[in-house]
XYZ file of C-alpha atoms in Angstrom:
776
model
C 35.205 -0.138 -29.279
C 38.187 1.949 -28.212
C 39.187 5.140 -30.058
C 42.371 3.471 -31.273
C 40.514 0.657 -33.018
C 37.881 3.008 -34.445
C 40.692 4.988 -36.040
C 42.440 1.864 -37.318
C 39.281 0.371 -38.817
C 38.444 3.645 -40.555
C 41.925 3.964 -42.075
C 41.831 0.322 -43.241
C 38.277 0.252 -44.602
C 38.335 3.578 -46.467
C 40.773 2.428 -49.220
C 38.916 -0.893 -49.488
C 35.597 0.940 -49.936
C 37.209 3.170 -52.551
C 38.505 0.158 -54.495
C 35.086 -1.550 -54.435
C 33.482 1.652 -55.711
C 35.908 1.925 -58.637
C 35.259 -1.724 -59.470
C 31.461 -1.394 -59.293
C 30.743 2.002 -60.875
C 29.791 2.563 -64.537
C 29.512 6.222 -65.498
C 26.997 7.599 -68.042
C 27.264 11.054 -69.642
C 24.058 11.369 -71.686
C 22.176 14.509 -70.573
C 18.903 13.114 -71.914
C 19.209 10.089 -69.648
C 19.532 12.489 -66.698
C 16.582 14.757 -67.503
C 14.154 12.796 -69.702
C 11.531 11.056 -67.604
C 10.093 7.739 -68.759
C 6.871 7.636 -66.765
C 4.535 7.887 -69.763
C 4.497 6.595 -73.347
C 5.574 9.871 -74.949
C 8.451 10.312 -72.506
C 9.637 6.762 -73.104
C 9.348 7.291 -76.839
C 11.351 10.525 -76.626
C 14.038 8.913 -74.488
C 14.318 6.014 -76.940
C 14.567 8.325 -79.945
C 17.277 10.386 -78.284
C 19.539 7.543 -77.243
C 19.057 4.470 -79.450
C 18.541 3.207 -82.963
C 20.564 3.138 -86.154
C 20.003 6.810 -86.895
C 21.687 7.823 -83.660
C 24.797 5.847 -84.729
C 25.142 7.590 -88.097
C 27.725 10.190 -89.050
C 27.235 12.640 -91.882
C 30.600 13.362 -93.518
C 31.216 16.097 -96.068
C 34.444 16.495 -98.070
C 35.030 19.859 -99.735
C 37.860 21.671 -101.423
C 39.972 23.589 -98.912
C 40.387 27.337 -99.209
C 43.962 26.978 -100.496
C 43.263 24.048 -102.849
C 44.710 24.419 -106.395
C 42.287 25.432 -109.143
C 40.620 22.650 -111.119
C 42.381 23.632 -114.351
C 45.854 23.900 -112.788
C 48.439 21.117 -112.427
C 50.523 19.937 -109.487
C 53.743 18.120 -110.412
C 52.484 17.779 -113.952
C 49.197 16.149 -112.804
C 45.713 17.600 -112.565
C 44.509 18.043 -108.961
C 42.361 15.264 -107.532
C 38.599 15.820 -107.730
C 36.331 15.771 -104.659
C 34.583 12.642 -105.935
C 37.873 10.760 -106.381
C 39.166 11.791 -102.965
C 35.859 10.876 -101.311
C 35.923 7.427 -102.933
C 39.430 6.837 -101.513
C 38.308 7.996 -98.070
C 35.273 5.694 -98.209
C 37.522 2.733 -99.022
C 39.743 3.490 -96.011
C 36.873 4.079 -93.573
C 35.151 0.820 -94.544
C 38.152 -1.066 -93.088
C 37.766 0.382 -89.580
C 36.586 -2.066 -86.907
C 34.067 0.383 -85.429
C 32.424 1.051 -88.800
C 29.411 -1.114 -89.614
C 28.852 0.383 -93.053
C 29.753 3.498 -95.027
C 28.300 4.586 -98.359
C 28.060 7.636 -100.652
C 25.094 9.814 -99.747
C 23.940 9.840 -103.375
C 24.003 6.044 -103.853
C 22.160 3.330 -101.934
C 24.297 0.651 -100.277
C 24.568 -2.616 -102.197
C 22.564 -4.618 -99.669
C 19.701 -2.130 -100.026
C 19.649 -2.695 -103.786
C 19.789 -6.460 -103.287
C 16.845 -6.217 -100.895
C 14.734 -4.663 -103.670
C 15.150 -7.813 -105.796
C 13.555 -9.933 -103.055
C 10.278 -8.062 -103.569
C 9.828 -9.318 -107.169
C 7.657 -12.362 -106.246
C 5.210 -10.035 -104.448
C 4.850 -7.536 -107.318
C 1.112 -8.061 -107.734
C 0.466 -7.557 -104.022
C 2.130 -4.167 -103.557
C 2.017 -2.286 -106.849
C -0.150 0.583 -105.545
C -1.232 2.405 -102.410
C -4.533 3.125 -104.233
C -5.071 0.097 -106.495
C -8.619 0.910 -107.609
C -7.571 4.412 -108.696
C -4.348 3.318 -110.376
C -5.726 0.209 -112.121
C -7.126 1.981 -115.246
C -3.739 3.459 -116.090
C -1.807 0.314 -115.201
C -3.998 -1.981 -117.327
C -4.393 0.414 -120.235
C -3.246 -1.638 -123.298
C -2.241 1.538 -125.139
C 0.458 2.169 -122.505
C 2.127 -1.224 -122.882
C 4.408 -0.415 -125.871
C 5.879 2.478 -123.871
C 6.336 0.199 -120.838
C 8.076 -2.420 -122.966
C 10.369 0.266 -124.364
C 11.088 1.409 -120.813
C 11.933 -2.155 -119.813
C 14.363 -2.408 -122.734
C 16.037 0.839 -121.726
C 16.367 -0.386 -118.128
C 17.916 -3.691 -119.274
C 20.512 -1.772 -121.332
C 21.327 0.643 -118.478
C 24.262 0.193 -116.019
C 21.734 -1.478 -113.672
C 20.797 -4.010 -116.377
C 21.857 -7.086 -114.431
C 19.818 -5.935 -111.440
C 16.734 -5.225 -113.616
C 17.110 -8.575 -115.410
C 16.895 -10.455 -112.114
C 13.624 -8.718 -111.270
C 12.120 -8.829 -114.797
C 12.189 -12.639 -114.860
C 9.517 -12.673 -112.136
C 8.049 -9.203 -112.624
C 8.208 -8.150 -116.297
C 6.079 -5.035 -115.659
C 8.573 -3.994 -112.924
C 5.719 -3.340 -110.500
C 7.921 -4.241 -107.528
C 10.305 -1.379 -108.311
C 8.000 1.270 -106.859
C 9.987 1.314 -103.632
C 13.272 1.394 -105.513
C 12.047 4.276 -107.671
C 11.198 6.297 -104.565
C 14.577 5.401 -103.090
C 16.298 6.292 -106.341
C 14.475 9.630 -106.391
C 15.778 10.420 -102.916
C 19.347 9.631 -103.933
C 19.053 11.605 -107.158
C 17.877 14.583 -105.150
C 20.783 13.981 -102.775
C 23.237 13.895 -105.711
C 22.262 17.459 -106.604
C 23.021 18.581 -103.040
C 26.240 16.721 -102.233
C 28.015 16.796 -105.621
C 29.926 13.628 -104.770
C 31.496 14.783 -101.500
C 29.042 13.430 -98.932
C 29.266 10.117 -97.056
C 27.034 8.397 -94.522
C 28.855 6.270 -91.960
C 27.105 3.941 -89.560
C 29.102 3.051 -86.473
C 28.937 -0.229 -84.586
C 29.112 1.259 -81.051
C 26.078 2.983 -79.586
C 25.931 6.738 -80.046
C 26.301 7.293 -76.297
C 29.355 5.041 -75.969
C 31.575 8.096 -75.710
C 34.854 6.203 -75.415
C 34.212 4.142 -78.563
C 32.864 7.124 -80.510
C 35.870 9.235 -79.505
C 38.138 6.470 -80.771
C 36.176 6.232 -84.035
C 36.205 9.997 -84.630
C 39.948 9.989 -84.088
C 40.340 7.178 -86.634
C 38.177 9.028 -89.179
C 40.274 12.167 -88.778
C 43.538 10.199 -88.960
C 42.548 8.516 -92.237
C 41.432 11.828 -93.694
C 44.635 13.602 -92.671
C 46.796 10.876 -94.241
C 44.880 10.943 -97.534
C 44.734 14.731 -97.560
C 48.488 14.996 -97.062
C 49.011 12.746 -100.081
C 46.583 14.935 -102.065
C 48.471 18.138 -101.298
C 46.221 19.366 -98.457
C 43.536 20.247 -100.964
C 40.490 19.122 -98.980
C 38.673 19.675 -95.689
C 36.355 17.342 -93.771
C 33.262 18.204 -91.713
C 31.295 15.812 -89.495
C 27.809 15.881 -88.008
C 25.508 13.445 -86.247
C 24.386 12.427 -82.770
C 27.767 10.823 -81.890
C 29.552 14.138 -82.575
C 27.354 15.919 -80.030
C 27.602 12.966 -77.644
C 31.401 13.081 -77.557
C 31.437 16.883 -77.203
C 28.878 16.782 -74.373
C 30.792 14.017 -72.600
C 33.966 16.075 -72.789
C 32.265 19.177 -71.390
C 30.540 17.251 -68.592
C 33.743 15.396 -67.651
C 35.565 18.697 -67.412
C 32.743 20.094 -65.269
C 32.813 17.099 -62.922
C 36.572 17.386 -62.472
C 36.486 21.173 -62.072
C 33.595 21.180 -59.600
C 35.075 18.349 -57.530
C 38.543 19.904 -57.322
C 37.431 23.513 -56.722
C 34.759 22.443 -54.237
C 37.260 20.373 -52.236
C 39.869 23.141 -52.271
C 37.316 25.826 -51.348
C 35.977 23.801 -48.424
C 39.543 23.033 -47.292
C 40.516 26.715 -47.367
C 37.389 27.719 -45.446
C 38.139 24.982 -42.928
C 41.717 26.156 -42.445
C 40.490 29.729 -42.015
C 38.036 28.563 -39.354
C 40.213 26.167 -37.315
C 43.887 26.732 -38.253
C 44.560 22.984 -37.990
C 46.051 20.888 -40.777
C 45.660 17.770 -38.661
C 41.917 18.301 -38.207
C 41.596 19.227 -41.888
C 43.196 15.934 -42.870
C 40.734 13.874 -40.846
C 37.643 15.877 -41.771
C 38.498 15.659 -45.472
C 38.828 11.902 -45.079
C 35.389 11.803 -43.450
C 33.976 13.852 -46.322
C 35.733 11.641 -48.864
C 34.337 8.529 -47.193
C 30.822 10.033 -47.269
C 31.206 10.765 -50.989
C 32.424 7.214 -51.668
C 29.539 5.727 -49.634
C 27.046 7.769 -51.674
C 28.684 6.793 -54.972
C 28.796 3.090 -54.086
C 25.147 3.063 -52.963
C 24.098 4.729 -56.227
C 26.186 2.282 -58.274
C 24.531 -0.649 -56.483
C 20.976 0.666 -56.995
C 21.329 1.876 -60.612
C 23.020 0.132 -63.557
C 24.910 3.337 -64.429
C 25.795 6.455 -62.450
C 25.409 9.703 -64.338
C 28.376 12.058 -64.334
C 26.084 14.933 -63.286
C 25.152 12.893 -60.215
C 28.829 12.884 -59.286
C 29.126 16.626 -59.990
C 26.106 17.435 -57.829
C 27.269 14.874 -55.285
C 30.527 16.794 -55.011
C 28.453 19.675 -53.627
C 27.663 17.420 -50.669
C 31.304 17.812 -49.635
C 30.326 21.161 -48.135
C 27.103 19.809 -46.662
C 28.821 16.748 -45.188
C 31.328 19.020 -43.467
C 28.489 20.860 -41.659
C 28.120 18.140 -39.061
C 31.828 17.921 -38.127
C 32.047 21.751 -38.130
C 29.271 22.110 -35.536
C 31.031 19.575 -33.334
C 34.426 21.243 -33.776
C 33.192 24.822 -33.186
C 31.577 23.817 -29.884
C 34.635 21.756 -29.029
C 37.024 24.677 -29.659
C 34.894 27.419 -28.070
C 33.891 25.508 -24.941
C 37.011 23.356 -24.723
C 34.888 20.216 -24.715
C 36.229 16.896 -25.922
C 35.127 15.928 -29.439
C 33.153 13.024 -27.980
C 31.212 15.131 -25.472
C 30.482 17.771 -28.168
C 29.241 15.066 -30.561
C 26.977 13.599 -27.867
C 25.664 17.033 -26.899
C 24.775 18.034 -30.475
C 23.626 14.626 -31.702
C 19.811 15.288 -31.547
C 20.228 18.512 -33.550
C 22.661 16.870 -35.963
C 20.270 13.987 -36.492
C 17.296 16.278 -37.185
C 19.413 18.500 -39.480
C 20.563 15.465 -41.433
C 16.986 14.217 -41.665
C 15.700 17.484 -43.160
C 18.569 17.481 -45.668
C 17.713 13.931 -46.690
C 14.044 14.923 -47.047
C 15.006 17.772 -49.384
C 17.211 15.606 -51.546
C 14.778 12.694 -51.295
C 12.004 14.885 -52.698
C 14.105 15.162 -55.852
C 13.558 11.467 -56.428
C 9.836 12.103 -56.951
C 10.169 14.965 -59.457
C 10.251 12.470 -62.340
C 13.838 12.907 -63.479
C 15.922 9.717 -63.682
C 19.026 11.703 -62.717
C 17.495 13.179 -59.580
C 16.401 9.728 -58.466
C 20.115 8.912 -58.413
C 20.907 12.093 -56.479
C 18.262 11.203 -53.887
C 19.908 7.816 -53.290
C 23.363 9.418 -53.311
C 22.342 12.052 -50.750
C 20.620 9.553 -48.455
C 23.683 7.297 -48.314
C 26.270 10.083 -48.044
C 24.392 12.058 -45.359
C 23.809 8.905 -43.306
C 27.485 8.078 -43.745
C 28.588 11.571 -42.725
C 26.324 11.606 -39.653
C 27.502 8.168 -38.537
C 31.156 9.017 -39.009
C 30.721 12.355 -37.185
C 29.098 10.680 -34.206
C 31.216 7.560 -33.798
C 34.476 7.966 -35.751
C 35.346 11.697 -35.835
C 35.880 11.950 -32.034
C 38.490 9.176 -32.311
C 40.222 10.916 -35.223
C 40.367 14.318 -33.492
C 41.553 13.074 -30.116
C 45.075 14.508 -30.616
C 44.159 17.504 -32.827
C 44.418 21.057 -31.576
C 41.492 23.260 -32.606
C 41.421 27.065 -32.620
C 38.034 28.302 -33.816
C 38.218 31.634 -35.618
C 36.016 34.504 -34.562
C 34.116 35.548 -37.665
C 33.801 39.333 -37.816
C 30.302 40.766 -38.021
C 28.471 37.649 -36.832
C 27.886 38.805 -33.282
C 27.226 42.350 -34.464
C 24.464 41.188 -36.814
C 22.810 39.166 -34.040
C 22.947 42.147 -31.664
C 21.670 44.516 -34.370
C 18.687 42.252 -35.012
C 17.992 42.121 -31.280
C 18.152 45.920 -30.782
C 16.040 46.869 -33.821
C 13.772 43.860 -34.023
C 10.464 45.752 -34.258
C 11.631 48.030 -37.073
C 13.273 45.190 -38.952
C 10.210 42.960 -38.579
C 8.047 45.771 -39.952
C 10.334 46.081 -42.981
C 10.299 42.302 -43.304
C 6.472 42.201 -43.291
C 6.303 44.938 -45.941
C 8.872 43.068 -48.048
C 6.826 39.872 -47.803
C 3.706 41.657 -49.047
C 5.616 43.202 -51.966
C 7.226 39.853 -52.794
C 3.849 38.097 -52.880
C 2.522 40.778 -55.244
C 5.495 40.203 -57.565
C 4.994 36.445 -57.856
C 2.433 36.558 -60.719
C 5.103 38.241 -62.872
C 7.373 35.183 -62.838
C 8.405 34.069 -66.345
C 8.650 30.291 -66.633
C 11.178 28.784 -69.021
C 9.441 26.879 -71.803
C 12.391 25.853 -73.988
C 14.312 22.883 -72.601
C 17.149 23.524 -75.051
C 18.234 26.448 -72.890
C 19.358 23.872 -70.323
C 21.584 22.028 -72.798
C 25.348 22.447 -72.990
C 26.218 25.491 -75.098
C 27.427 24.100 -78.415
C 26.672 26.975 -80.765
C 29.779 26.436 -82.883
C 29.018 22.721 -83.167
C 25.395 23.493 -84.093
C 26.575 25.838 -86.847
C 28.854 23.109 -88.176
C 25.993 20.614 -87.966
C 23.695 22.923 -89.939
C 26.388 23.483 -92.580
C 26.916 19.723 -92.977
C 23.201 18.929 -93.115
C 22.768 21.493 -95.896
C 24.480 18.895 -98.123
C 21.868 16.262 -97.255
C 18.146 15.644 -97.703
C 15.800 18.063 -95.957
C 13.849 15.251 -94.274
C 13.777 15.946 -90.517
C 13.463 12.802 -88.343
C 12.826 14.987 -85.270
C 9.251 15.728 -86.464
C 7.093 12.965 -87.874
C 3.671 11.394 -88.075
C 3.424 8.754 -85.358
C 1.308 5.633 -85.896
C 0.362 3.450 -82.896
C -1.563 0.176 -82.782
C -1.703 -3.085 -80.877
C -0.547 -5.233 -83.806
C 1.314 -4.982 -87.126
C -1.734 -5.307 -89.369
C -3.660 -2.494 -87.699
C -0.549 -0.292 -87.589
C 0.148 -0.809 -91.304
C -3.469 -0.073 -92.259
C -3.313 3.158 -90.264
C 0.051 4.016 -91.815
C -1.355 3.551 -95.316
C -4.331 5.767 -94.475
C -1.925 8.428 -93.205
C 0.213 8.187 -96.373
C -2.865 8.791 -98.522
C -3.548 11.939 -96.501
C 0.092 13.007 -96.843
C -0.118 12.591 -100.602
C -3.047 15.017 -100.656
C -1.280 17.437 -98.303
C 1.821 17.338 -100.488
C -0.254 18.245 -103.527
C -1.786 21.098 -101.511
C 1.684 22.414 -100.597
C 1.336 21.745 -96.854
C 4.370 19.441 -96.932
C 7.341 19.381 -99.299
C 8.017 15.627 -99.071
C 7.768 12.665 -96.755
C 9.269 9.219 -96.255
C 6.591 6.575 -95.790
C 6.670 2.826 -95.287
C 4.864 1.766 -98.479
C 5.752 -0.383 -100.415
C 8.436 -1.769 -98.065
C 5.813 -2.702 -95.485
C 2.270 -3.395 -96.716
C -0.792 -4.506 -94.764
C -2.385 -7.855 -95.610
C -5.595 -6.004 -96.420
C -3.917 -3.800 -99.052
C -1.987 -6.793 -100.438
C -5.260 -8.649 -100.926
C -6.863 -5.629 -102.602
C -3.859 -5.212 -104.913
C -3.940 -8.902 -105.761
C -7.637 -8.832 -106.645
C -7.299 -5.740 -108.836
C -4.271 -7.256 -110.554
C -6.081 -10.534 -111.254
C -9.046 -8.700 -112.769
C -6.795 -6.703 -115.034
C -4.685 -9.659 -116.143
C -7.000 -10.652 -119.003
C -5.940 -12.634 -122.109
C -6.277 -9.408 -124.131
C -3.903 -7.621 -121.789
C -1.413 -10.504 -122.010
C -1.511 -10.368 -125.823
C -1.045 -6.606 -125.845
C 1.981 -6.961 -123.576
C 3.538 -9.577 -125.788
C 2.966 -7.360 -128.833
C 4.674 -4.496 -127.029
C 7.670 -6.706 -126.216
C 7.955 -7.814 -129.837
C 7.783 -4.204 -130.983
C 10.609 -3.307 -128.538
C 12.709 -6.247 -129.752
C 12.597 -8.115 -126.435
C 12.128 -11.837 -125.879
C 8.435 -12.715 -125.703
C 9.332 -16.211 -124.561
C 11.241 -14.992 -121.477
C 9.284 -11.870 -120.593
C 5.847 -12.392 -122.157
C 4.247 -14.450 -119.404
C 2.691 -12.325 -116.653
C 2.459 -14.566 -113.593
C -0.604 -14.446 -111.319
C -0.372 -12.922 -107.858
C 1.645 -14.861 -105.303
C -0.524 -16.876 -102.903
C 1.783 -15.914 -100.029
C 1.624 -12.439 -98.535
C 4.662 -10.327 -97.687
C 5.142 -10.653 -93.908
C 6.289 -7.769 -91.702
C 8.466 -10.078 -89.585
C 10.334 -11.246 -92.687
C 10.887 -7.649 -93.828
C 12.310 -6.619 -90.451
C 14.765 -9.532 -90.559
C 16.021 -8.480 -94.009
C 18.318 -5.587 -95.067
C 15.147 -3.559 -95.646
C 15.199 -2.738 -91.936
C 18.194 -0.474 -92.675
C 16.155 1.389 -95.299
C 13.428 1.896 -92.696
C 15.897 2.704 -89.935
C 14.331 5.023 -87.391
C 10.824 4.556 -88.748
C 10.077 1.458 -86.680
C 9.922 2.852 -83.149
C 10.437 0.744 -80.046
C 7.511 1.132 -77.672
C 6.510 -0.449 -74.398
C 3.739 -2.395 -76.111
C 2.198 -2.771 -79.535
C 3.639 -1.358 -82.754
C 4.810 2.221 -83.347
C 5.640 3.510 -86.831
C 6.811 6.917 -87.994
C 6.434 8.712 -91.312
C 9.207 11.252 -91.702
C 8.431 14.727 -92.896
C 10.189 17.346 -94.991
C 9.425 21.058 -94.618
C 5.841 21.474 -93.489
C 3.261 23.612 -91.723
C 2.642 21.872 -88.342
C -0.809 23.393 -87.781
C -2.139 22.561 -91.254
C -0.549 19.111 -91.129
C -2.178 18.351 -87.781
C -5.540 19.489 -89.142
C -5.047 17.380 -92.276
C -4.480 14.252 -90.201
C -7.557 14.829 -88.019
C -9.871 11.858 -87.715
C -7.255 9.163 -88.339
C -7.294 6.720 -85.443
C -3.944 6.041 -83.768
C -2.266 8.743 -85.852
C -0.797 12.029 -84.623
C 1.887 14.582 -85.277
C 4.955 14.255 -83.027
C 7.732 16.793 -82.517
C 10.723 16.036 -80.286
C 11.199 19.725 -79.501
C 7.520 20.265 -78.684
C 7.580 17.192 -76.464
C 10.661 18.473 -74.621
C 9.015 21.856 -74.133
C 5.883 20.182 -72.745
C 8.081 18.198 -70.377
C 9.611 21.470 -69.132
C 6.183 22.600 -67.894
C 5.451 19.159 -66.494
C 8.765 19.095 -64.619
C 8.139 22.620 -63.267
C 4.760 21.623 -61.828
C 6.232 18.498 -60.253
C 9.126 20.461 -58.783
C 6.773 23.038 -57.226
C 4.626 20.227 -55.824
C 7.678 18.472 -54.345
C 8.853 21.796 -52.880
C 5.555 22.050 -51.022
C 5.511 18.387 -49.993
C 9.140 18.548 -48.849
C 8.377 21.540 -46.616
C 5.348 19.788 -45.094
C 7.339 16.601 -44.366
C 10.171 18.614 -42.776
C 7.634 20.465 -40.615
C 6.119 17.179 -39.461
C 9.457 15.716 -38.371
C 10.414 18.940 -36.598
C 7.065 18.862 -34.774
C 7.714 15.269 -33.709
C 10.923 16.469 -32.071
C 9.769 19.813 -30.659
C 6.040 19.161 -30.016
C 5.635 22.942 -30.326
C 3.907 24.418 -33.376
C 5.368 27.870 -32.674
C 8.918 26.497 -32.801
C 8.121 24.562 -35.978
C 7.025 27.779 -37.697
C 10.079 29.682 -36.447
C 12.401 26.916 -37.649
C 10.946 26.990 -41.153
C 10.356 30.743 -41.460
C 13.889 31.916 -42.451
C 14.221 29.394 -45.280
C 10.680 29.965 -46.576
C 11.116 33.740 -46.492
C 14.386 33.373 -48.389
C 12.645 31.326 -51.094
C 9.853 33.916 -51.373
C 12.309 36.815 -51.755
C 14.358 34.956 -54.361
C 11.260 34.165 -56.444
C 10.190 37.815 -56.223
C 13.640 39.034 -57.263
C 13.624 36.741 -60.308
C 10.167 38.041 -61.193
C 11.311 41.674 -60.999
C 14.466 40.990 -63.012
C 12.530 39.112 -65.700
C 14.634 35.973 -65.166
C 13.259 32.870 -66.881
C 12.711 30.374 -64.082
C 13.023 26.660 -64.815
C 12.323 23.546 -62.796
C 16.032 23.560 -61.903
C 15.641 26.892 -60.114
C 12.793 25.371 -58.097
C 14.841 22.274 -57.299
C 17.742 24.468 -56.153
C 15.417 26.319 -53.778
C 14.083 23.003 -52.477
C 17.648 22.043 -51.596
C 18.271 25.433 -50.002
C 15.193 24.966 -47.797
C 16.426 21.561 -46.627
C 19.779 23.135 -45.722
C 18.409 26.346 -44.154
C 16.045 24.415 -41.935
C 19.182 23.020 -40.278
C 20.133 26.563 -39.274
C 16.763 27.098 -37.610
C 17.051 23.769 -35.803
C 20.488 24.549 -34.382
C 19.559 28.141 -33.503
C 16.414 27.146 -31.594
C 17.926 24.068 -29.915
C 21.076 25.978 -28.791
C 22.291 22.836 -27.072
C 25.581 24.420 -26.059
C 23.623 27.122 -24.210
C 25.655 29.762 -26.039
C 23.835 31.539 -28.862
C 27.002 33.238 -30.150
C 28.814 29.918 -30.509
C 25.770 28.339 -32.158
C 25.490 31.175 -34.666
C 29.227 30.990 -35.375
C 28.806 27.284 -36.082
C 25.880 28.063 -38.402
C 27.950 30.754 -40.130
C 30.813 28.295 -40.586
C 28.561 25.670 -42.143
C 27.036 28.372 -44.394
C 30.504 29.266 -45.660
C 31.339 25.661 -46.517
C 27.961 25.163 -48.233
C 28.451 28.303 -50.342
C 32.027 27.224 -51.104
C 30.941 23.798 -52.356
C 27.843 24.919 -54.262
C 29.568 28.052 -55.517
C 32.099 25.829 -57.269
C 29.247 24.449 -59.361
C 28.826 27.911 -60.845
C 32.069 27.380 -62.770
C 30.540 24.538 -64.808
C 29.608 25.051 -68.458
C 26.615 22.717 -68.212
C 23.723 25.159 -67.463
C 22.358 22.787 -64.834
C 25.259 23.464 -62.497
C 25.280 27.312 -62.445
C 21.489 27.403 -62.009
C 21.635 25.092 -58.986
C 24.683 26.926 -57.650
C 22.880 30.289 -57.778
C 19.611 28.981 -56.323
C 21.198 27.139 -53.400
C 23.770 29.843 -52.603
C 21.142 32.605 -52.545
C 18.776 30.452 -50.503
C 21.254 29.506 -47.777
C 22.659 33.041 -47.592
C 19.254 34.637 -47.056
C 18.197 31.902 -44.652
C 21.349 32.423 -42.598
C 20.890 36.217 -42.425
C 17.208 35.946 -41.504
C 17.718 33.442 -38.664
C 18.582 35.973 -35.890
C 15.880 38.356 -37.149
C 12.995 35.900 -37.265
C 14.138 33.638 -34.413
C 14.711 35.554 -31.205
C 18.165 35.039 -29.734
C 17.883 32.236 -27.181
C 19.033 32.895 -23.641
C 22.530 31.583 -22.877
């Protein structure tokens, strides 16, 4: 195909490719989806807990008096100021009308459908009255206690909840089925003491990680509050907490990082390019080639994965500098030797191809480190590097046919090469001594063990979250007792055994409180045991004593005096999970790959004593999200180190296939490996906490530095000075693109920016020292 048609096809297809990419791509911003592996049950469980479920869709809202609110005993316009409870009730009424709100309720009162769900348990009262029926039976069937129970029933019927109690008492006069409601009521009474009427719980319809919908909802919440607050004389303030709050904030930070890194990286590479070649025409075409490579990588990732993570795009933007390496080598040789772009591309093609291959190997190794996000980056890099190489070889010569190139002479480059040549023995001696010292420093490396250090810095938001949660129950869903089994019955039996242990641990002071599943979900075995104990206790004498107690309390013996036998039908778990009770148990029924997983939430506790107290219970263990994340940090580090080693071995093998010379293979790899060693040693001496991201950054730097060794040894232009100038030029663009990542607020980006920039810089400087200058 002629140069004219190559140019025309490129100009026509690039916008079409861009449009297809915009149509196909779906961007995700959840950091957990990027870093949390799902290759084992615990990792999958952690990923599910962090991104799904009703709890993740809940907001905690707190209304308080503002600092300049009028005093409670003062008047405004002749009227007493509105109370927090009254204002909160008005806000609740407004929020309930929003389309994105599934339900909103006061934190100190259960939602109506929860209360209604309690009434459906009345027919099963005899099957679920106790977690320990044999122990509780003597007190339950003690005739002397019945007058007090009848009096309690009368008091309940006369209370504000009388209509609710009446519905239950018709089937369950002893109110045995209210055990769950009593526990629920206790939680809300405890909550009432904390919130003092100003706390709301709002459950959104959109998923917590649907940032666009959650941003819209948060705006609507604020708008309704502002309108009501203005009418109330600006006397109140609103605080929000919950997973969606952090999700929206993280999405905003990451979006800003992606935009900033992309723009600064492109501008930095463009400025370096102009400094090197002084040609706006060539810059225009090379930037189009880079843009096309980026679009090819993005489209390939969008086709392979259902969603493309925004961090993939941010890291992919760093490939702008890498993708420009191949055109730069062609253009430097073209300008220095006055070759045509086509002849320069043909001359350098074997080196370009091997350099691209080692880069792909480095990025491809990321796909095997276990991170979902780095799997995307591996695909992105493969497609974009292949695209850049192909465009450099077959399209760039057609684009540059009328461009005038003037390669800049970089000061100090030739001097450094000559200096290394003149003092090679002394410098190599210093290098050998430095290697020995660096190896001795390696055992001092401090490995990062807290994954939270890699999260976006949201200290102010965390302080707000802690202040809001101080108004709510101290139960912490992030740490719980995890129950696993193959079926519901076994899981419920194990859960009941764990709850009995927790009761003992609570009495011993090991745990302040816990939220279990009994009596909302009860095993068939325990239901049968309850039923048998109930039937034994339901003697004619007991019936008569109950009726006497009712008469003494002035209640109808005719309506309430008959104690029905146990229901022949058991309460089924499937029925419970299809009822509103599933909202009460929200977050405690965990989605697993197979079988049934249940969680018992914990209040303040001693993890070590709790773990010891649960010892011996099959399928039961203590689970902490933070501990699991910290364990993953070590797991990721080991994988990253392994992939660093494997990546180096694979690169060496491909280089050997090309060179068939083991000495040249070692020389090609030596600068990059020495750079990695020195960087590790420096971090060890400085006491820097090294994470798996640092290791991954060095893996990328090795894949890039190996290119420098390949070009320096091949020296296909038979001019070592020109080759080293080309390497220096590509180093500048790589540092420019990766250096832009250092401006990001997401810790991932600065860590990778530092690791890669240091690695390529050291590798570049060590090339002429460790690889003898080839003869021209």
